[in-house]
Amino acid sequence: MTLLPHQDLYSEILPGLWQGGTHDFDTLEFPKEYPIWKSEKQFDSVATLYAVAHPVGWGVAERRYGFPDSVLSAQDIPEIHSIADWAFEQWKSGKKVLIRCQAGWNRSGLVMALVLIKQWLKPKDAISL
C-alpha cells in the first residue's frame, strides 16, 4: 500500500506545547516503515492517548495511556492526571511536547486542559485556548 503525503495533525497551543491526532494509517494494524530511528525528531516528549497508535521514534520520550472518549472508569482518572503531570513537567523543563489521541480533539483536549490548568489558567480559559 502506498500512502499519500499527509498534513500534520497537530497545532501549537503555547510555545513548545502541541495538541494533535494520529494519521489513519499510523496505527498498529498497518505496517510501518523501519528503521524508525532514522526519521526526523519533531518532539522531545509525546503523551499518547490512543491505544493502537504506533509508538513514536527512537530518542523521543513517550508516555502512553489509552482510554475511551466516552466512559471513564475510576482507574482512568488518576492515570489521566498522572499523564498530564508528566506532560506538564516535560514542557516546563523546556522540551517540545505533543499530546495526541486519535483525532486530536477529545482525549488530547482533556489532557491539554489539565496541563494548562497546571499553568494557572482558569478551566474555562484552558478549554477556550
Short mmCIF file of N, CA and C in Angstrom, two decimals:
data_model
loop_
_atom_site.label_atom_id
_atom_site.label_comp_id
_atom_site.label_asym_id
_atom_site.label_seq_id
_atom_site.Cartn_x
_atom_site.Cartn_y
_atom_site.Cartn_z
N MET A 1 0.84 -1.16 0.00
CA MET A 1 0.00 0.00 0.00
C MET A 1 0.90 1.24 0.00
N THR A 2 0.61 2.18 -0.87
CA THR A 2 1.34 3.44 -0.90
C THR A 2 0.47 4.52 -0.25
N LEU A 3 1.05 5.18 0.71
CA LEU A 3 0.30 6.24 1.39
C LEU A 3 0.64 7.58 0.77
N LEU A 4 -0.34 8.42 0.65
CA LEU A 4 -0.13 9.75 0.13
C LEU A 4 0.50 10.64 1.19
N PRO A 5 1.27 11.65 0.77
CA PRO A 5 1.80 12.57 1.79
C PRO A 5 0.65 13.18 2.56
N HIS A 6 0.88 13.44 3.82
CA HIS A 6 -0.21 13.96 4.64
C HIS A 6 0.20 15.22 5.36
N GLN A 7 -0.80 15.91 5.77
CA GLN A 7 -0.63 17.14 6.52
C GLN A 7 -0.50 16.80 8.00
N ASP A 8 0.28 17.59 8.71
CA ASP A 8 0.41 17.37 10.15
C ASP A 8 -0.94 17.52 10.83
N LEU A 9 -1.17 16.68 11.83
CA LEU A 9 -2.44 16.68 12.55
C LEU A 9 -2.29 17.27 13.94
N TYR A 10 -1.43 18.26 14.09
CA TYR A 10 -1.26 18.86 15.41
C TYR A 10 -1.05 20.36 15.28
N SER A 11 -1.34 21.05 16.38
CA SER A 11 -1.24 22.50 16.44
C SER A 11 -0.53 22.91 17.72
N GLU A 12 0.21 24.00 17.63
CA GLU A 12 0.90 24.52 18.81
C GLU A 12 -0.09 25.36 19.62
N ILE A 13 -0.28 24.97 20.88
CA ILE A 13 -1.23 25.65 21.76
C ILE A 13 -0.52 26.81 22.47
N LEU A 14 0.62 26.54 23.03
CA LEU A 14 1.53 27.53 23.62
C LEU A 14 2.92 27.15 23.14
N PRO A 15 3.89 28.06 23.18
CA PRO A 15 5.22 27.72 22.69
C PRO A 15 5.75 26.41 23.30
N GLY A 16 6.04 25.46 22.43
CA GLY A 16 6.59 24.17 22.85
C GLY A 16 5.56 23.15 23.31
N LEU A 17 4.28 23.50 23.29
CA LEU A 17 3.21 22.60 23.76
C LEU A 17 2.20 22.41 22.63
N TRP A 18 2.08 21.18 22.17
CA TRP A 18 1.30 20.85 20.98
C TRP A 18 0.19 19.86 21.31
N GLN A 19 -0.92 19.95 20.54
CA GLN A 19 -2.03 19.02 20.67
C GLN A 19 -2.35 18.47 19.29
N GLY A 20 -2.64 17.16 19.22
CA GLY A 20 -2.95 16.62 17.91
C GLY A 20 -3.49 15.21 17.92
N GLY A 21 -3.58 14.67 16.71
CA GLY A 21 -4.13 13.34 16.50
C GLY A 21 -3.15 12.44 15.80
N THR A 22 -3.65 11.29 15.39
CA THR A 22 -2.84 10.26 14.74
C THR A 22 -3.40 10.03 13.34
N HIS A 23 -2.52 9.93 12.37
CA HIS A 23 -2.97 9.66 11.00
C HIS A 23 -3.65 8.29 10.93
N ASP A 24 -4.62 8.17 10.03
CA ASP A 24 -5.41 6.94 9.91
C ASP A 24 -4.55 5.69 9.74
N PHE A 25 -3.44 5.78 9.02
CA PHE A 25 -2.61 4.62 8.75
C PHE A 25 -1.42 4.52 9.71
N ASP A 26 -1.37 5.37 10.73
CA ASP A 26 -0.29 5.32 11.70
C ASP A 26 -0.73 4.55 12.95
N THR A 27 -1.35 3.39 12.67
CA THR A 27 -1.84 2.54 13.75
C THR A 27 -1.23 1.14 13.61
N LEU A 28 -1.34 0.36 14.66
CA LEU A 28 -0.69 -0.94 14.70
C LEU A 28 -1.17 -1.92 13.64
N GLU A 29 -2.37 -1.72 13.11
CA GLU A 29 -2.86 -2.65 12.09
C GLU A 29 -2.20 -2.43 10.72
N PHE A 30 -1.49 -1.33 10.55
CA PHE A 30 -0.79 -1.05 9.30
C PHE A 30 0.72 -1.08 9.56
N PRO A 31 1.45 -1.84 8.76
CA PRO A 31 2.90 -1.89 8.96
C PRO A 31 3.52 -0.51 8.80
N LYS A 32 4.58 -0.28 9.52
CA LYS A 32 5.27 0.99 9.46
C LYS A 32 6.66 0.76 8.90
N GLU A 33 7.11 1.71 8.09
CA GLU A 33 8.47 1.59 7.54
C GLU A 33 9.48 1.72 8.66
N TYR A 34 10.43 0.83 8.64
CA TYR A 34 11.52 0.89 9.60
C TYR A 34 12.82 0.99 8.83
N PRO A 35 13.86 1.52 9.34
CA PRO A 35 14.08 1.82 10.75
C PRO A 35 13.54 3.19 11.13
N ILE A 36 12.71 3.23 12.17
CA ILE A 36 12.09 4.48 12.62
C ILE A 36 13.10 5.42 13.24
N TRP A 37 14.26 4.91 13.65
CA TRP A 37 15.23 5.78 14.31
C TRP A 37 15.91 6.73 13.32
N LYS A 38 15.67 6.54 12.03
CA LYS A 38 16.25 7.45 11.04
C LYS A 38 15.32 8.61 10.71
N SER A 39 14.12 8.62 11.28
CA SER A 39 13.19 9.70 10.99
C SER A 39 13.56 10.95 11.80
N GLU A 40 13.18 12.09 11.28
CA GLU A 40 13.46 13.35 11.96
C GLU A 40 12.63 13.46 13.23
N LYS A 41 13.28 13.90 14.28
CA LYS A 41 12.60 14.03 15.58
C LYS A 41 11.90 15.38 15.64
N GLN A 42 10.55 15.36 15.70
CA GLN A 42 9.77 16.60 15.76
C GLN A 42 9.50 17.03 17.19
N PHE A 43 9.42 16.07 18.12
CA PHE A 43 9.09 16.35 19.50
C PHE A 43 10.09 15.66 20.42
N ASP A 44 10.26 16.22 21.60
CA ASP A 44 11.11 15.59 22.61
C ASP A 44 10.32 14.58 23.42
N SER A 45 9.05 14.89 23.66
CA SER A 45 8.19 14.07 24.52
C SER A 45 6.78 14.02 23.92
N VAL A 46 6.18 12.83 23.97
CA VAL A 46 4.83 12.65 23.41
C VAL A 46 3.98 11.87 24.41
N ALA A 47 2.81 12.42 24.71
CA ALA A 47 1.80 11.72 25.50
C ALA A 47 0.81 11.12 24.52
N THR A 48 0.73 9.80 24.45
CA THR A 48 -0.14 9.11 23.51
C THR A 48 -1.33 8.54 24.26
N LEU A 49 -2.53 8.94 23.82
CA LEU A 49 -3.77 8.56 24.50
C LEU A 49 -4.63 7.65 23.63
N TYR A 50 -4.08 7.14 22.54
CA TYR A 50 -4.78 6.28 21.59
C TYR A 50 -4.06 4.94 21.59
N ALA A 51 -4.70 3.91 22.10
CA ALA A 51 -4.03 2.63 22.37
C ALA A 51 -3.41 1.98 21.13
N VAL A 52 -3.98 2.18 19.95
CA VAL A 52 -3.46 1.48 18.78
C VAL A 52 -2.54 2.34 17.91
N ALA A 53 -2.17 3.52 18.38
CA ALA A 53 -1.22 4.35 17.63
C ALA A 53 0.16 3.70 17.65
N HIS A 54 0.87 3.84 16.53
CA HIS A 54 2.26 3.39 16.51
C HIS A 54 3.04 4.16 17.56
N PRO A 55 4.01 3.54 18.18
CA PRO A 55 4.87 4.29 19.10
C PRO A 55 5.67 5.33 18.33
N VAL A 56 6.15 6.34 19.05
CA VAL A 56 6.98 7.36 18.41
C VAL A 56 8.38 6.79 18.19
N GLY A 57 9.19 7.50 17.44
CA GLY A 57 10.53 7.03 17.09
C GLY A 57 11.51 7.04 18.25
N TRP A 58 12.67 6.52 17.98
CA TRP A 58 13.74 6.44 18.97
C TRP A 58 14.18 7.85 19.36
N GLY A 59 14.60 8.00 20.60
CA GLY A 59 15.09 9.28 21.07
C GLY A 59 14.00 10.24 21.51
N VAL A 60 12.76 9.76 21.52
CA VAL A 60 11.63 10.58 21.95
C VAL A 60 11.01 9.89 23.17
N ALA A 61 10.88 10.62 24.27
CA ALA A 61 10.21 10.06 25.45
C ALA A 61 8.72 9.97 25.15
N GLU A 62 8.13 8.82 25.48
CA GLU A 62 6.70 8.65 25.24
C GLU A 62 6.05 8.06 26.48
N ARG A 63 4.94 8.64 26.84
CA ARG A 63 4.10 8.12 27.93
C ARG A 63 2.77 7.77 27.28
N ARG A 64 2.31 6.54 27.47
CA ARG A 64 1.09 6.06 26.82
C ARG A 64 0.05 5.66 27.85
N TYR A 65 -1.19 6.06 27.58
CA TYR A 65 -2.32 5.56 28.34
C TYR A 65 -3.55 5.69 27.46
N GLY A 66 -4.01 4.58 26.92
CA GLY A 66 -5.21 4.59 26.10
C GLY A 66 -6.45 4.51 26.96
N PHE A 67 -7.41 5.36 26.67
CA PHE A 67 -8.69 5.32 27.37
C PHE A 67 -9.77 5.77 26.39
N PRO A 68 -11.02 5.35 26.63
CA PRO A 68 -12.10 5.69 25.68
C PRO A 68 -12.52 7.15 25.78
N ASP A 69 -13.13 7.64 24.72
CA ASP A 69 -13.65 9.01 24.71
C ASP A 69 -14.89 9.16 25.58
N SER A 70 -15.67 8.11 25.70
CA SER A 70 -16.99 8.26 26.29
C SER A 70 -17.06 7.99 27.79
N VAL A 71 -16.78 6.81 28.22
CA VAL A 71 -16.99 6.44 29.62
C VAL A 71 -15.64 6.18 30.28
N LEU A 72 -15.36 6.92 31.35
CA LEU A 72 -14.12 6.72 32.09
C LEU A 72 -14.39 5.85 33.30
N SER A 73 -13.44 4.99 33.61
CA SER A 73 -13.55 4.18 34.82
C SER A 73 -12.86 4.91 35.97
N ALA A 74 -13.08 4.43 37.17
CA ALA A 74 -12.44 5.05 38.34
C ALA A 74 -10.92 4.96 38.25
N GLN A 75 -10.39 3.94 37.59
CA GLN A 75 -8.94 3.81 37.46
C GLN A 75 -8.37 4.77 36.41
N ASP A 76 -9.20 5.25 35.49
CA ASP A 76 -8.71 6.17 34.45
C ASP A 76 -8.34 7.55 35.02
N ILE A 77 -9.11 8.03 35.98
CA ILE A 77 -8.93 9.41 36.48
C ILE A 77 -7.52 9.66 37.00
N PRO A 78 -6.99 8.83 37.92
CA PRO A 78 -5.62 9.10 38.38
C PRO A 78 -4.58 8.95 37.28
N GLU A 79 -4.80 8.02 36.34
CA GLU A 79 -3.85 7.84 35.24
C GLU A 79 -3.84 9.05 34.32
N ILE A 80 -5.02 9.62 34.06
CA ILE A 80 -5.12 10.81 33.21
C ILE A 80 -4.42 11.98 33.88
N HIS A 81 -4.61 12.14 35.17
CA HIS A 81 -3.91 13.21 35.90
C HIS A 81 -2.40 12.98 35.91
N SER A 82 -2.00 11.73 36.03
CA SER A 82 -0.58 11.40 36.03
C SER A 82 0.08 11.74 34.69
N ILE A 83 -0.60 11.43 33.60
CA ILE A 83 -0.03 11.74 32.29
C ILE A 83 -0.01 13.25 32.05
N ALA A 84 -1.00 13.97 32.57
CA ALA A 84 -1.00 15.44 32.47
C ALA A 84 0.16 16.01 33.29
N ASP A 85 0.40 15.45 34.48
CA ASP A 85 1.54 15.89 35.29
C ASP A 85 2.85 15.68 34.54
N TRP A 86 3.00 14.50 33.93
CA TRP A 86 4.21 14.18 33.18
C TRP A 86 4.40 15.15 32.01
N ALA A 87 3.34 15.38 31.24
CA ALA A 87 3.43 16.30 30.09
C ALA A 87 3.79 17.71 30.55
N PHE A 88 3.18 18.15 31.64
CA PHE A 88 3.48 19.48 32.17
C PHE A 88 4.95 19.59 32.59
N GLU A 89 5.46 18.59 33.31
CA GLU A 89 6.85 18.59 33.74
C GLU A 89 7.81 18.58 32.55
N GLN A 90 7.50 17.80 31.54
CA GLN A 90 8.34 17.75 30.34
C GLN A 90 8.38 19.13 29.67
N TRP A 91 7.21 19.73 29.52
CA TRP A 91 7.10 21.03 28.87
C TRP A 91 7.82 22.11 29.67
N LYS A 92 7.59 22.14 30.98
CA LYS A 92 8.21 23.17 31.82
C LYS A 92 9.73 23.01 31.89
N SER A 93 10.23 21.82 31.60
CA SER A 93 11.68 21.62 31.58
C SER A 93 12.30 22.05 30.25
N GLY A 94 11.46 22.59 29.36
CA GLY A 94 11.98 23.11 28.09
C GLY A 94 11.86 22.18 26.91
N LYS A 95 11.21 21.05 27.09
CA LYS A 95 11.06 20.09 26.00
C LYS A 95 9.85 20.44 25.14
N LYS A 96 9.95 20.07 23.88
CA LYS A 96 8.84 20.25 22.93
C LYS A 96 7.92 19.04 23.09
N VAL A 97 6.67 19.28 23.51
CA VAL A 97 5.75 18.22 23.92
C VAL A 97 4.52 18.17 23.02
N LEU A 98 4.15 16.96 22.61
CA LEU A 98 2.92 16.71 21.87
C LEU A 98 2.01 15.84 22.72
N ILE A 99 0.75 16.24 22.84
CA ILE A 99 -0.28 15.41 23.47
C ILE A 99 -1.19 14.97 22.33
N ARG A 100 -1.27 13.66 22.09
CA ARG A 100 -2.02 13.17 20.93
C ARG A 100 -2.98 12.05 21.30
N CYS A 101 -4.08 12.01 20.54
CA CYS A 101 -5.03 10.91 20.66
C CYS A 101 -5.36 10.45 19.24
N GLN A 102 -6.56 10.00 18.98
CA GLN A 102 -6.91 9.53 17.64
C GLN A 102 -7.15 10.71 16.70
N ALA A 103 -8.13 11.52 16.98
CA ALA A 103 -8.46 12.64 16.09
C ALA A 103 -7.85 13.96 16.54
N GLY A 104 -7.41 14.03 17.79
CA GLY A 104 -6.79 15.26 18.28
C GLY A 104 -7.75 16.23 18.93
N TRP A 105 -8.93 15.74 19.33
CA TRP A 105 -9.93 16.65 19.90
C TRP A 105 -10.31 16.30 21.34
N ASN A 106 -10.77 15.08 21.57
CA ASN A 106 -11.36 14.75 22.87
C ASN A 106 -10.32 14.43 23.94
N ARG A 107 -9.68 13.27 23.84
CA ARG A 107 -8.74 12.85 24.88
C ARG A 107 -7.56 13.81 24.98
N SER A 108 -7.02 14.20 23.84
CA SER A 108 -5.88 15.14 23.88
C SER A 108 -6.33 16.50 24.41
N GLY A 109 -7.56 16.90 24.11
CA GLY A 109 -8.10 18.16 24.63
C GLY A 109 -8.27 18.14 26.14
N LEU A 110 -8.71 17.00 26.66
CA LEU A 110 -8.87 16.85 28.11
C LEU A 110 -7.52 16.97 28.81
N VAL A 111 -6.53 16.22 28.33
CA VAL A 111 -5.21 16.25 28.97
C VAL A 111 -4.55 17.62 28.77
N MET A 112 -4.73 18.22 27.60
CA MET A 112 -4.18 19.56 27.37
C MET A 112 -4.78 20.56 28.35
N ALA A 113 -6.09 20.50 28.56
CA ALA A 113 -6.73 21.42 29.51
C ALA A 113 -6.16 21.23 30.91
N LEU A 114 -5.91 19.99 31.32
CA LEU A 114 -5.31 19.74 32.63
C LEU A 114 -3.90 20.34 32.72
N VAL A 115 -3.13 20.21 31.64
CA VAL A 115 -1.79 20.80 31.62
C VAL A 115 -1.89 22.32 31.74
N LEU A 116 -2.80 22.92 31.01
CA LEU A 116 -2.94 24.38 31.04
C LEU A 116 -3.43 24.87 32.40
N ILE A 117 -4.26 24.09 33.06
CA ILE A 117 -4.71 24.45 34.41
C ILE A 117 -3.53 24.43 35.37
N LYS A 118 -2.60 23.49 35.18
CA LYS A 118 -1.38 23.46 35.99
C LYS A 118 -0.53 24.70 35.74
N GLN A 119 -0.73 25.34 34.59
CA GLN A 119 -0.03 26.58 34.24
C GLN A 119 -0.80 27.78 34.79
N TRP A 120 -1.78 27.53 35.62
CA TRP A 120 -2.57 28.54 36.33
C TRP A 120 -3.63 29.20 35.46
N LEU A 121 -4.02 28.58 34.36
CA LEU A 121 -5.16 29.09 33.61
C LEU A 121 -6.44 28.62 34.30
N LYS A 122 -7.46 29.45 34.23
CA LYS A 122 -8.76 29.02 34.73
C LYS A 122 -9.29 27.94 33.78
N PRO A 123 -10.07 26.97 34.30
CA PRO A 123 -10.56 25.90 33.43
C PRO A 123 -11.24 26.41 32.17
N LYS A 124 -12.09 27.44 32.27
CA LYS A 124 -12.78 27.98 31.09
C LYS A 124 -11.78 28.50 30.07
N ASP A 125 -10.72 29.19 30.54
CA ASP A 125 -9.70 29.71 29.63
C ASP A 125 -8.87 28.60 29.01
N ALA A 126 -8.58 27.56 29.80
CA ALA A 126 -7.82 26.43 29.28
C ALA A 126 -8.59 25.73 28.16
N ILE A 127 -9.88 25.54 28.35
CA ILE A 127 -10.71 24.91 27.34
C ILE A 127 -10.81 25.78 26.10
N SER A 128 -10.97 27.09 26.27
CA SER A 128 -11.05 28.01 25.13
C SER A 128 -9.76 28.02 24.32
N LEU A 129 -8.64 27.99 25.01
CA LEU A 129 -7.35 28.00 24.31
C LEU A 129 -7.14 26.72 23.53
#
